[in-house]
């Protein structure tokens, strides 16, 4: 018998502002939709452990998709004529279109890093249509990650981006897992990580939006790793302070990529939040 | 200051760092193009300790403590004794656990010189610095 995992991969076609996108996504499980957003310059493989976690998938339909330009989701036609620069507006529209196209009813949306930022905006815009959000390494304002070397003709971008993000993991996370994330990061296309960081570090400012989130209609859980220096615990504490009724967990011994750098430890922090999300 | 701090970039420490770096299998694998020289500078109230380390194809081939002005290097890391001590701690505290973290969050940790060369060698440089952390004080 082949040793098959329960994860199934498919392609979804969506049209956003007259542009066609072919989106790759993976899913596993049944129940409350849990839509997962990967970090900048990475792809949905970061959620493979979650997608394989039976304790999660017995009550959640876990879905993780690759953003255009990432993983197995191609850039849109004509990509060679435009610089890839993710914006808050474009990112919000993308997640919303995928969510609606898949017919996800009152999902929980969980995102990491830039995904942890956009879930705050999603909650502010669509809170009555959400079960809740889980922000991993969520900040409302995160300047300082962009630099021109991230996409530079004299630098091997793949190795720089992967090394630049490697130390965002906690030093005690398992080496195999940290290296796995390094590998994912080494595989983004030229300028893709930089284009994502443009959103995260230059375009994103949700400090006013988050004040409008009503946790009585949209639950909010915020989990941030102790060793995260991109979104520090203090940055997430500021988010939590602005959202009355939000739950804050500082994950000791964790870095910026909890779902991939140390899943066994992460699930100890995540499962109580999934319980919380599932309660009526 | 813990005992560990006093040895940072001392002649003896640098020799042991050289041995550690040159037996690192990963660095030998990824270091084919890692041919450059950089400085390591540690400052405290009383003095400054500076050395240039020269790498050739991933091997640390020369250590030049207190270099004269005619010894060139492409770039360097400069920080106080207090900052380096935290970086080289056995269990570094958050923000001091990686040189990229310190470049972003620790104002006294400085990458000086030609930063382009540093980033061209980011992978091997990152590995070399992490291997040096395992050097006993």
mmCIF file of C-alpha atoms in Angstrom:
data_model
loop_
_atom_site.group_PDB
_atom_site.id
_atom_site.type_symbol
_atom_site.label_atom_id
_atom_site.label_comp_id
_atom_site.label_asym_id
_atom_site.label_seq_id
_atom_site.Cartn_x
_atom_site.Cartn_y
_atom_site.Cartn_z
ATOM 1 C CA UNK A 1 0.000 0.000 0.000
ATOM 2 C CA UNK A 2 1.337 3.461 -0.837
ATOM 3 C CA UNK A 3 2.000 5.692 2.132
ATOM 4 C CA UNK A 4 -0.348 8.515 1.131
ATOM 5 C CA UNK A 5 -0.980 11.621 3.159
ATOM 6 C CA UNK A 6 -4.547 12.898 3.446
ATOM 7 C CA UNK A 7 -3.692 16.202 1.730
ATOM 8 C CA UNK A 8 -5.342 16.838 -1.635
ATOM 9 C CA UNK A 9 -4.094 19.514 -4.055
ATOM 10 C CA UNK A 10 -6.226 21.272 -6.682
ATOM 11 C CA UNK A 11 -6.268 24.368 -8.873
ATOM 12 C CA UNK A 12 -8.790 27.183 -8.602
ATOM 13 C CA UNK A 13 -9.311 29.830 -11.277
ATOM 14 C CA UNK A 14 -10.335 33.272 -10.093
ATOM 15 C CA UNK A 15 -10.694 36.589 -11.863
ATOM 16 C CA UNK A 16 -9.746 39.701 -9.936
ATOM 17 C CA UNK A 17 -10.161 43.078 -11.635
ATOM 18 C CA UNK A 18 -10.192 41.468 -15.090
ATOM 19 C CA UNK A 19 -7.015 39.475 -14.437
ATOM 20 C CA UNK A 20 -7.124 35.680 -14.387
ATOM 21 C CA UNK A 21 -5.253 33.788 -11.715
ATOM 22 C CA UNK A 22 -4.731 30.051 -11.454
ATOM 23 C CA UNK A 23 -4.386 29.343 -7.771
ATOM 24 C CA UNK A 24 -3.006 26.149 -6.313
ATOM 25 C CA UNK A 25 -4.380 25.052 -2.984
ATOM 26 C CA UNK A 26 -4.201 22.047 -0.713
ATOM 27 C CA UNK A 27 -6.778 20.877 1.736
ATOM 28 C CA UNK A 28 -7.565 18.191 4.265
ATOM 29 C CA UNK A 29 -10.296 17.576 6.789
ATOM 30 C CA UNK A 30 -13.914 18.465 7.349
ATOM 31 C CA UNK A 31 -15.739 21.021 9.411
ATOM 32 C CA UNK A 32 -15.190 24.698 10.005
ATOM 33 C CA UNK A 33 -13.139 26.141 7.121
ATOM 34 C CA UNK A 34 -9.659 27.139 8.260
ATOM 35 C CA UNK A 35 -8.055 29.175 5.496
ATOM 36 C CA UNK A 36 -4.278 29.448 5.916
ATOM 37 C CA UNK A 37 -2.044 32.189 4.527
ATOM 38 C CA UNK A 38 1.672 31.573 4.080
ATOM 39 C CA UNK A 39 4.461 34.024 4.843
ATOM 40 C CA UNK A 40 6.227 36.379 2.435
ATOM 41 C CA UNK A 41 8.182 34.655 -0.305
ATOM 42 C CA UNK A 42 7.057 31.202 0.786
ATOM 43 C CA UNK A 43 4.131 28.956 -0.142
ATOM 44 C CA UNK A 44 1.497 26.636 1.256
ATOM 45 C CA UNK A 45 3.992 23.872 2.020
ATOM 46 C CA UNK A 46 4.591 25.673 5.294
ATOM 47 C CA UNK A 47 1.250 24.236 6.467
ATOM 48 C CA UNK A 48 1.942 20.595 5.638
ATOM 49 C CA UNK A 49 2.154 19.594 9.286
ATOM 50 C CA UNK A 50 -1.144 21.251 10.126
ATOM 51 C CA UNK A 51 -2.791 19.619 7.101
ATOM 52 C CA UNK A 52 -1.587 16.257 8.382
ATOM 53 C CA UNK A 53 -2.722 16.784 11.960
ATOM 54 C CA UNK A 54 -5.759 14.551 12.486
ATOM 55 C CA UNK A 55 -6.671 16.286 15.695
ATOM 56 C CA UNK A 56 -7.172 19.456 13.668
ATOM 57 C CA UNK A 57 -8.659 18.000 10.495
ATOM 58 C CA UNK A 58 -11.370 16.021 12.300
ATOM 59 C CA UNK A 59 -13.166 19.288 12.994
ATOM 60 C CA UNK A 60 -11.610 21.776 10.567
ATOM 61 C CA UNK A 61 -11.449 21.808 6.800
ATOM 62 C CA UNK A 62 -7.909 23.118 6.490
ATOM 63 C CA UNK A 63 -7.118 24.923 3.236
ATOM 64 C CA UNK A 64 -3.808 26.508 2.301
ATOM 65 C CA UNK A 65 -3.202 28.192 -1.036
ATOM 66 C CA UNK A 66 -0.189 29.527 -2.886
ATOM 67 C CA UNK A 67 -0.479 33.195 -3.715
ATOM 68 C CA UNK A 68 0.150 34.116 -7.366
ATOM 69 C CA UNK A 69 3.924 34.141 -8.067
ATOM 70 C CA UNK A 70 4.403 31.646 -5.198
ATOM 71 C CA UNK A 71 4.715 27.883 -5.151
ATOM 72 C CA UNK A 72 2.559 26.339 -7.863
ATOM 73 C CA UNK A 73 0.432 29.426 -8.540
ATOM 74 C CA UNK A 74 1.800 31.081 -11.647
ATOM 75 C CA UNK A 75 2.058 34.825 -12.042
ATOM 76 C CA UNK A 76 -0.735 36.312 -14.182
ATOM 77 C CA UNK A 77 -0.243 36.702 -17.924
ATOM 78 C CA UNK A 78 2.073 39.576 -18.775
ATOM 79 C CA UNK A 79 4.033 39.274 -15.543
ATOM 80 C CA UNK A 80 7.262 40.023 -17.388
ATOM 81 C CA UNK A 81 6.073 43.568 -18.039
ATOM 82 C CA UNK A 82 5.381 44.548 -14.459
ATOM 83 C CA UNK A 83 7.357 44.582 -11.247
ATOM 84 C CA UNK A 84 5.837 42.388 -8.584
ATOM 85 C CA UNK A 85 4.791 44.590 -5.674
ATOM 86 C CA UNK A 86 2.161 43.281 -3.319
ATOM 87 C CA UNK A 87 -0.148 45.889 -1.828
ATOM 88 C CA UNK A 88 -2.629 45.754 0.997
ATOM 89 C CA UNK A 89 -5.478 46.318 -1.449
ATOM 90 C CA UNK A 90 -4.342 43.562 -3.795
ATOM 91 C CA UNK A 91 -3.672 41.103 -0.997
ATOM 92 C CA UNK A 92 -7.050 41.737 0.588
ATOM 93 C CA UNK A 93 -8.815 41.229 -2.745
ATOM 94 C CA UNK A 94 -6.924 38.006 -3.398
ATOM 95 C CA UNK A 95 -7.845 36.396 -0.088
ATOM 96 C CA UNK A 96 -11.438 37.564 -0.402
ATOM 97 C CA UNK A 97 -11.773 36.120 -3.912
ATOM 98 C CA UNK A 98 -10.296 32.768 -2.932
ATOM 99 C CA UNK A 99 -12.520 32.642 0.142
ATOM 100 C CA UNK A 100 -15.677 33.370 -1.904
ATOM 101 C CA UNK A 101 -14.725 31.191 -4.866
ATOM 102 C CA UNK A 102 -14.296 28.205 -2.569
ATOM 103 C CA UNK A 103 -17.619 28.976 -0.918
ATOM 104 C CA UNK A 104 -16.153 29.022 2.562
ATOM 105 C CA UNK A 105 -18.861 29.840 5.050
ATOM 106 C CA UNK A 106 -17.776 31.817 8.106
ATOM 107 C CA UNK A 107 -14.187 30.597 7.971
ATOM 108 C CA UNK A 108 -11.430 31.030 10.452
ATOM 109 C CA UNK A 109 -8.559 32.684 8.627
ATOM 110 C CA UNK A 110 -5.069 32.088 9.941
ATOM 111 C CA UNK A 111 -2.018 33.795 8.505
ATOM 112 C CA UNK A 112 1.640 34.072 9.354
ATOM 113 C CA UNK A 113 3.768 37.236 9.215
ATOM 114 C CA UNK A 114 2.376 39.227 6.262
ATOM 115 C CA UNK A 115 -0.520 36.769 6.448
ATOM 116 C CA UNK A 116 -0.769 37.634 10.123
ATOM 117 C CA UNK A 117 -1.031 41.256 9.093
ATOM 118 C CA UNK A 118 -3.703 40.839 6.424
ATOM 119 C CA UNK A 119 -5.931 38.773 8.735
ATOM 120 C CA UNK A 120 -6.248 41.909 10.847
ATOM 121 C CA UNK A 121 -7.490 43.825 7.807
ATOM 122 C CA UNK A 122 -9.799 40.968 6.851
ATOM 123 C CA UNK A 123 -11.290 41.050 10.335
ATOM 124 C CA UNK A 124 -11.753 44.791 10.143
ATOM 125 C CA UNK A 125 -13.481 44.580 6.754
ATOM 126 C CA UNK A 126 -15.471 41.355 6.966
ATOM 127 C CA UNK A 127 -15.860 40.542 10.640
ATOM 128 C CA UNK A 128 -19.523 39.566 10.386
ATOM 129 C CA UNK A 129 -18.667 36.919 7.794
ATOM 130 C CA UNK A 130 -15.899 35.329 9.828
ATOM 131 C CA UNK A 131 -15.723 32.849 12.643
ATOM 132 C CA UNK A 132 -12.518 34.485 13.656
ATOM 133 C CA UNK A 133 -8.904 35.125 12.803
ATOM 134 C CA UNK A 134 -5.695 33.625 14.111
ATOM 135 C CA UNK A 135 -2.780 35.960 13.627
ATOM 136 C CA UNK A 136 0.622 34.324 13.717
ATOM 137 C CA UNK A 137 3.296 36.945 14.248
ATOM 138 C CA UNK A 138 0.763 39.722 13.701
ATOM 139 C CA UNK A 139 1.745 43.330 13.639
ATOM 140 C CA UNK A 140 -0.286 46.363 12.655
ATOM 141 C CA UNK A 141 2.775 48.237 11.405
ATOM 142 C CA UNK A 142 6.090 46.593 10.569
ATOM 143 C CA UNK A 143 8.654 48.878 8.922
ATOM 144 C CA UNK A 144 12.285 47.876 8.472
ATOM 145 C CA UNK A 145 12.339 44.592 6.594
ATOM 146 C CA UNK A 146 12.772 45.965 3.078
ATOM 147 C CA UNK A 147 16.157 46.540 1.466
ATOM 148 C CA UNK A 148 17.298 46.688 -2.143
ATOM 149 C CA UNK A 149 19.630 43.707 -1.785
ATOM 150 C CA UNK A 150 16.602 41.423 -1.631
ATOM 151 C CA UNK A 151 16.387 41.754 -5.411
ATOM 152 C CA UNK A 152 19.737 42.786 -6.796
ATOM 153 C CA UNK A 153 21.607 41.609 -9.915
ATOM 154 C CA UNK A 154 24.904 41.200 -8.051
ATOM 155 C CA UNK A 155 23.433 38.964 -5.356
ATOM 156 C CA UNK A 156 22.165 35.395 -5.452
ATOM 157 C CA UNK A 157 18.653 36.272 -4.327
ATOM 158 C CA UNK A 158 17.649 32.740 -3.499
ATOM 159 C CA UNK A 159 20.485 32.247 -1.023
ATOM 160 C CA UNK A 160 20.210 35.731 0.435
ATOM 161 C CA UNK A 161 16.470 35.552 1.049
ATOM 162 C CA UNK A 162 16.715 32.100 2.612
ATOM 163 C CA UNK A 163 19.623 33.147 4.846
ATOM 164 C CA UNK A 164 18.014 36.485 5.678
ATOM 165 C CA UNK A 165 14.959 34.682 7.046
ATOM 166 C CA UNK A 166 16.716 31.670 8.595
ATOM 167 C CA UNK A 167 17.498 33.484 11.830
ATOM 168 C CA UNK A 168 13.852 34.382 12.250
ATOM 169 C CA UNK A 169 13.437 30.859 13.558
ATOM 170 C CA UNK A 170 14.116 30.236 17.216
ATOM 171 C CA UNK A 171 17.613 28.815 17.761
ATOM 172 C CA UNK A 172 16.245 25.756 19.516
ATOM 173 C CA UNK A 173 13.688 24.815 16.886
ATOM 174 C CA UNK A 174 14.600 21.485 15.256
ATOM 175 C CA UNK A 175 17.306 21.944 12.663
ATOM 176 C CA UNK A 176 15.496 19.827 10.075
ATOM 177 C CA UNK A 177 12.461 22.060 10.307
ATOM 178 C CA UNK A 178 14.431 25.289 10.158
ATOM 179 C CA UNK A 179 16.257 23.972 7.120
ATOM 180 C CA UNK A 180 12.955 22.985 5.532
ATOM 181 C CA UNK A 181 11.816 26.586 5.732
ATOM 182 C CA UNK A 182 15.193 27.723 4.374
ATOM 183 C CA UNK A 183 14.566 25.512 1.359
ATOM 184 C CA UNK A 184 11.102 26.958 0.762
ATOM 185 C CA UNK A 185 12.522 30.443 0.939
ATOM 186 C CA UNK A 186 15.251 29.605 -1.528
ATOM 187 C CA UNK A 187 12.608 28.758 -4.104
ATOM 188 C CA UNK A 188 10.767 32.017 -4.561
ATOM 189 C CA UNK A 189 11.109 33.726 -7.928
ATOM 190 C CA UNK A 190 13.316 36.774 -8.456
ATOM 191 C CA UNK A 191 11.951 39.730 -6.521
ATOM 192 C CA UNK A 192 8.977 37.875 -5.070
ATOM 193 C CA UNK A 193 10.086 38.055 -1.453
ATOM 194 C CA UNK A 194 11.008 41.714 -1.948
ATOM 195 C CA UNK A 195 7.603 42.349 -3.519
ATOM 196 C CA UNK A 196 5.859 40.776 -0.550
ATOM 197 C CA UNK A 197 7.973 42.701 1.914
ATOM 198 C CA UNK A 198 6.955 45.864 0.086
ATOM 199 C CA UNK A 199 3.429 45.188 1.341
ATOM 200 C CA UNK A 200 4.502 44.071 4.802
ATOM 201 C CA UNK A 201 7.017 46.760 5.565
ATOM 202 C CA UNK A 202 6.135 49.698 3.315
ATOM 203 C CA UNK A 203 2.433 49.576 2.486
ATOM 204 C CA UNK A 204 0.814 47.993 5.527
ATOM 205 C CA UNK A 205 -0.430 50.149 8.354
ATOM 206 C CA UNK A 206 -3.428 48.718 10.140
ATOM 207 C CA UNK A 207 -3.142 50.657 13.365
ATOM 208 C CA UNK A 208 -6.470 52.411 12.878
ATOM 209 C CA UNK A 209 -8.302 49.502 11.250
ATOM 210 C CA UNK A 210 -7.727 47.115 14.114
ATOM 211 C CA UNK A 211 -9.600 49.392 16.500
ATOM 212 C CA UNK A 212 -12.791 48.588 14.599
ATOM 213 C CA UNK A 213 -12.637 44.823 15.182
ATOM 214 C CA UNK A 214 -15.474 43.608 17.390
ATOM 215 C CA UNK A 215 -14.422 40.366 19.031
ATOM 216 C CA UNK A 216 -18.006 39.610 20.000
ATOM 217 C CA UNK A 217 -18.664 38.887 16.307
ATOM 218 C CA UNK A 218 -15.182 37.871 15.123
ATOM 219 C CA UNK A 219 -12.861 36.093 17.513
ATOM 220 C CA UNK A 220 -9.237 37.110 17.513
ATOM 221 C CA UNK A 221 -6.285 35.019 18.656
ATOM 222 C CA UNK A 222 -2.771 36.389 18.351
ATOM 223 C CA UNK A 223 0.238 34.089 18.686
ATOM 224 C CA UNK A 224 3.782 35.370 18.405
ATOM 225 C CA UNK A 225 7.113 33.669 18.907
ATOM 226 C CA UNK A 226 9.521 34.818 21.575
ATOM 227 C CA UNK A 227 12.422 34.907 19.101
ATOM 228 C CA UNK A 228 10.610 36.734 16.318
ATOM 229 C CA UNK A 229 12.571 39.874 15.542
ATOM 230 C CA UNK A 230 10.523 40.871 12.496
ATOM 231 C CA UNK A 231 7.293 41.013 14.440
ATOM 232 C CA UNK A 232 8.473 41.158 18.021
ATOM 233 C CA UNK A 233 6.270 40.125 20.938
ATOM 234 C CA UNK A 234 5.920 43.792 21.809
ATOM 235 C CA UNK A 235 4.555 44.548 18.350
ATOM 236 C CA UNK A 236 1.852 41.928 18.819
ATOM 237 C CA UNK A 237 1.183 43.144 22.355
ATOM 238 C CA UNK A 238 0.373 46.511 20.781
ATOM 239 C CA UNK A 239 -2.116 44.829 18.449
ATOM 240 C CA UNK A 240 -3.712 42.940 21.318
ATOM 241 C CA UNK A 241 -4.012 46.115 23.346
ATOM 242 C CA UNK A 242 -5.917 47.756 20.493
ATOM 243 C CA UNK A 243 -8.384 44.892 20.024
ATOM 244 C CA UNK A 244 -10.544 44.540 23.089
ATOM 245 C CA UNK A 245 -11.319 40.920 23.823
ATOM 246 C CA UNK A 246 -8.493 39.480 21.732
ATOM 247 C CA UNK A 247 -6.427 36.593 23.044
ATOM 248 C CA UNK A 248 -2.666 36.934 23.126
ATOM 249 C CA UNK A 249 -0.176 34.093 23.373
ATOM 250 C CA UNK A 250 3.568 34.679 23.383
ATOM 251 C CA UNK A 251 5.071 31.382 22.317
ATOM 252 C CA UNK A 252 8.224 30.770 24.311
ATOM 253 C CA UNK A 253 10.950 29.008 22.373
ATOM 254 C CA UNK A 254 9.370 29.882 19.037
ATOM 255 C CA UNK A 255 10.359 32.155 16.178
ATOM 256 C CA UNK A 256 8.607 33.709 13.195
ATOM 257 C CA UNK A 257 7.485 30.507 11.425
ATOM 258 C CA UNK A 258 5.661 28.402 14.025
ATOM 259 C CA UNK A 259 3.733 26.217 11.587
ATOM 260 C CA UNK A 260 6.918 24.958 9.963
ATOM 261 C CA UNK A 261 9.884 25.585 12.271
ATOM 262 C CA UNK A 262 8.524 23.609 15.225
ATOM 263 C CA UNK A 263 5.067 22.189 14.642
ATOM 264 C CA UNK A 264 4.976 19.878 17.698
ATOM 265 C CA UNK A 265 5.531 22.880 19.942
ATOM 266 C CA UNK A 266 3.255 25.133 17.891
ATOM 267 C CA UNK A 267 0.271 22.836 18.129
ATOM 268 C CA UNK A 268 0.413 23.083 21.921
ATOM 269 C CA UNK A 269 -0.276 26.778 21.529
ATOM 270 C CA UNK A 270 -2.622 26.455 18.566
ATOM 271 C CA UNK A 271 -5.024 23.735 19.684
ATOM 272 C CA UNK A 272 -6.512 25.775 22.556
ATOM 273 C CA UNK A 273 -7.096 28.624 20.108
ATOM 274 C CA UNK A 274 -8.821 26.283 17.649
ATOM 275 C CA UNK A 275 -10.985 25.087 20.559
ATOM 276 C CA UNK A 276 -11.782 28.696 21.323
ATOM 277 C CA UNK A 277 -12.642 29.406 17.687
ATOM 278 C CA UNK A 278 -14.941 26.377 17.522
ATOM 279 C CA UNK A 279 -17.001 27.305 20.563
ATOM 280 C CA UNK A 280 -20.283 29.046 19.806
ATOM 281 C CA UNK B 1 30.800 40.613 32.718
ATOM 282 C CA UNK B 2 30.889 36.821 32.533
ATOM 283 C CA UNK B 3 34.192 35.031 32.069
ATOM 284 C CA UNK B 4 33.165 34.138 28.547
ATOM 285 C CA UNK B 5 33.330 37.769 27.425
ATOM 286 C CA UNK B 6 37.040 38.240 28.043
ATOM 287 C CA UNK B 7 38.109 35.850 25.328
ATOM 288 C CA UNK B 8 36.069 37.306 22.486
ATOM 289 C CA UNK B 9 38.378 37.861 19.496
ATOM 290 C CA UNK B 10 41.483 37.190 21.583
ATOM 291 C CA UNK B 11 44.354 35.548 19.707
ATOM 292 C CA UNK B 12 43.616 32.222 21.328
ATOM 293 C CA UNK B 13 39.906 32.463 20.616
ATOM 294 C CA UNK B 14 40.566 33.279 16.966
ATOM 295 C CA UNK B 15 42.822 30.259 16.546
ATOM 296 C CA UNK B 16 40.173 27.999 18.007
ATOM 297 C CA UNK B 17 37.541 29.665 15.821
ATOM 298 C CA UNK B 18 39.702 28.965 12.790
ATOM 299 C CA UNK B 19 39.911 25.291 13.667
ATOM 300 C CA UNK B 20 36.185 25.079 14.216
ATOM 301 C CA UNK B 21 35.307 26.861 10.989
ATOM 302 C CA UNK B 22 37.737 24.815 8.923
ATOM 303 C CA UNK B 23 36.311 21.523 10.090
ATOM 304 C CA UNK B 24 32.736 22.485 9.387
ATOM 305 C CA UNK B 25 31.445 20.189 6.665
ATOM 306 C CA UNK B 26 28.675 22.525 5.603
ATOM 307 C CA UNK B 27 30.939 25.503 5.170
ATOM 308 C CA UNK B 28 33.293 23.447 3.024
ATOM 309 C CA UNK B 29 30.317 22.500 0.881
ATOM 310 C CA UNK B 30 28.800 25.941 0.431
ATOM 311 C CA UNK B 31 32.011 27.945 0.608
ATOM 312 C CA UNK B 32 33.380 27.390 -2.878
ATOM 313 C CA UNK B 33 32.992 31.092 -3.672
ATOM 314 C CA UNK B 34 33.479 32.357 -0.140
ATOM 315 C CA UNK B 35 36.748 34.193 -0.741
ATOM 316 C CA UNK B 36 36.843 37.480 1.100
ATOM 317 C CA UNK B 37 38.204 39.188 4.188
ATOM 318 C CA UNK B 38 36.215 40.867 6.907
ATOM 319 C CA UNK B 39 36.888 42.438 10.259
ATOM 320 C CA UNK B 40 35.541 41.606 13.687
ATOM 321 C CA UNK B 41 35.699 44.500 16.098
ATOM 322 C CA UNK B 42 34.856 44.510 19.765
ATOM 323 C CA UNK B 43 34.874 47.748 21.695
ATOM 324 C CA UNK B 44 34.603 48.431 25.371
ATOM 325 C CA UNK B 45 35.352 51.405 27.584
ATOM 326 C CA UNK B 46 39.057 50.639 27.825
ATOM 327 C CA UNK B 47 40.090 49.365 24.437
ATOM 328 C CA UNK B 48 39.155 48.099 21.031
ATOM 329 C CA UNK B 49 39.991 44.619 19.853
ATOM 330 C CA UNK B 50 39.973 44.157 16.095
ATOM 331 C CA UNK B 51 40.986 41.346 13.829
ATOM 332 C CA UNK B 52 40.666 40.635 10.148
ATOM 333 C CA UNK B 53 39.802 37.135 9.095
ATOM 334 C CA UNK B 54 40.557 36.108 5.528
ATOM 335 C CA UNK B 55 38.621 33.293 3.900
ATOM 336 C CA UNK B 56 39.600 31.447 0.758
ATOM 337 C CA UNK B 57 37.097 29.078 -0.823
ATOM 338 C CA UNK B 58 35.323 28.596 2.464
ATOM 339 C CA UNK B 59 38.417 28.113 4.597
ATOM 340 C CA UNK B 60 39.669 30.595 7.143
ATOM 341 C CA UNK B 61 43.243 30.910 5.955
ATOM 342 C CA UNK B 62 44.514 34.015 7.752
ATOM 343 C CA UNK B 63 43.893 35.704 11.061
ATOM 344 C CA UNK B 64 45.277 39.196 11.353
ATOM 345 C CA UNK B 65 44.863 40.595 14.853
ATOM 346 C CA UNK B 66 45.294 44.354 15.300
ATOM 347 C CA UNK B 67 45.821 44.822 11.557
ATOM 348 C CA UNK B 68 47.954 47.603 10.191
ATOM 349 C CA UNK B 69 46.339 50.150 7.929
ATOM 350 C CA UNK B 70 47.605 48.401 4.815
ATOM 351 C CA UNK B 71 45.619 45.245 5.565
ATOM 352 C CA UNK B 72 42.482 45.493 3.543
ATOM 353 C CA UNK B 73 39.111 43.913 4.083
ATOM 354 C CA UNK B 74 35.767 44.222 2.367
ATOM 355 C CA UNK B 75 33.470 44.666 5.320
ATOM 356 C CA UNK B 76 33.236 44.040 9.025
ATOM 357 C CA UNK B 77 31.082 43.616 12.076
ATOM 358 C CA UNK B 78 31.525 46.082 14.924
ATOM 359 C CA UNK B 79 29.845 46.014 18.328
ATOM 360 C CA UNK B 80 30.478 46.540 21.999
ATOM 361 C CA UNK B 81 31.731 43.804 24.288
ATOM 362 C CA UNK B 82 28.296 43.649 25.865
ATOM 363 C CA UNK B 83 26.591 42.992 22.512
ATOM 364 C CA UNK B 84 29.142 40.401 21.367
ATOM 365 C CA UNK B 85 28.849 38.650 24.716
ATOM 366 C CA UNK B 86 25.128 38.271 24.180
ATOM 367 C CA UNK B 87 25.658 37.037 20.620
ATOM 368 C CA UNK B 88 28.172 34.412 21.735
ATOM 369 C CA UNK B 89 26.131 33.303 24.759
ATOM 370 C CA UNK B 90 25.378 29.596 24.881
ATOM 371 C CA UNK B 91 21.673 30.387 24.955
ATOM 372 C CA UNK B 92 21.358 33.783 23.304
ATOM 373 C CA UNK B 93 18.435 35.917 24.263
ATOM 374 C CA UNK B 94 15.947 36.995 21.583
ATOM 375 C CA UNK B 95 17.255 39.663 19.193
ATOM 376 C CA UNK B 96 20.843 38.528 19.876
ATOM 377 C CA UNK B 97 20.484 35.043 18.438
ATOM 378 C CA UNK B 98 21.385 35.873 14.837
ATOM 379 C CA UNK B 99 23.424 38.577 13.165
ATOM 380 C CA UNK B 100 20.532 39.536 10.903
ATOM 381 C CA UNK B 101 18.393 39.988 14.009
ATOM 382 C CA UNK B 102 21.013 42.247 15.533
ATOM 383 C CA UNK B 103 21.398 44.250 12.316
ATOM 384 C CA UNK B 104 17.686 44.966 12.470
ATOM 385 C CA UNK B 105 17.086 45.393 16.175
ATOM 386 C CA UNK B 106 20.359 46.130 17.981
ATOM 387 C CA UNK B 107 21.507 49.657 17.080
ATOM 388 C CA UNK B 108 25.056 49.136 18.386
ATOM 389 C CA UNK B 109 25.692 46.196 16.080
ATOM 390 C CA UNK B 110 27.064 47.562 12.834
ATOM 391 C CA UNK B 111 27.878 46.068 9.468
ATOM 392 C CA UNK B 112 30.532 48.394 8.101
ATOM 393 C CA UNK B 113 32.367 48.582 4.795
ATOM 394 C CA UNK B 114 31.049 47.173 1.555
ATOM 395 C CA UNK B 115 27.727 45.681 2.580
ATOM 396 C CA UNK B 116 27.168 44.409 -0.949
ATOM 397 C CA UNK B 117 30.082 41.977 -0.601
ATOM 398 C CA UNK B 118 28.716 40.853 2.753
ATOM 399 C CA UNK B 119 25.324 40.089 1.265
ATOM 400 C CA UNK B 120 26.832 38.405 -1.792
ATOM 401 C CA UNK B 121 28.342 35.969 0.696
ATOM 402 C CA UNK B 122 25.332 35.914 3.001
ATOM 403 C CA UNK B 123 24.873 32.168 3.141
ATOM 404 C CA UNK B 124 28.465 31.240 3.905
ATOM 405 C CA UNK B 125 29.029 34.283 6.084
ATOM 406 C CA UNK B 126 25.961 33.416 8.119
ATOM 407 C CA UNK B 127 27.200 29.876 8.532
ATOM 408 C CA UNK B 128 30.708 30.993 9.496
ATOM 409 C CA UNK B 129 29.385 33.346 12.168
ATOM 410 C CA UNK B 130 27.116 30.653 13.551
ATOM 411 C CA UNK B 131 29.970 28.142 13.662
ATOM 412 C CA UNK B 132 32.057 30.671 15.594
ATOM 413 C CA UNK B 133 29.354 30.758 18.211
ATOM 414 C CA UNK B 134 30.174 27.192 19.101
ATOM 415 C CA UNK B 135 33.768 28.096 19.999
ATOM 416 C CA UNK B 136 34.378 27.584 23.693
ATOM 417 C CA UNK B 137 35.285 30.782 25.569
#
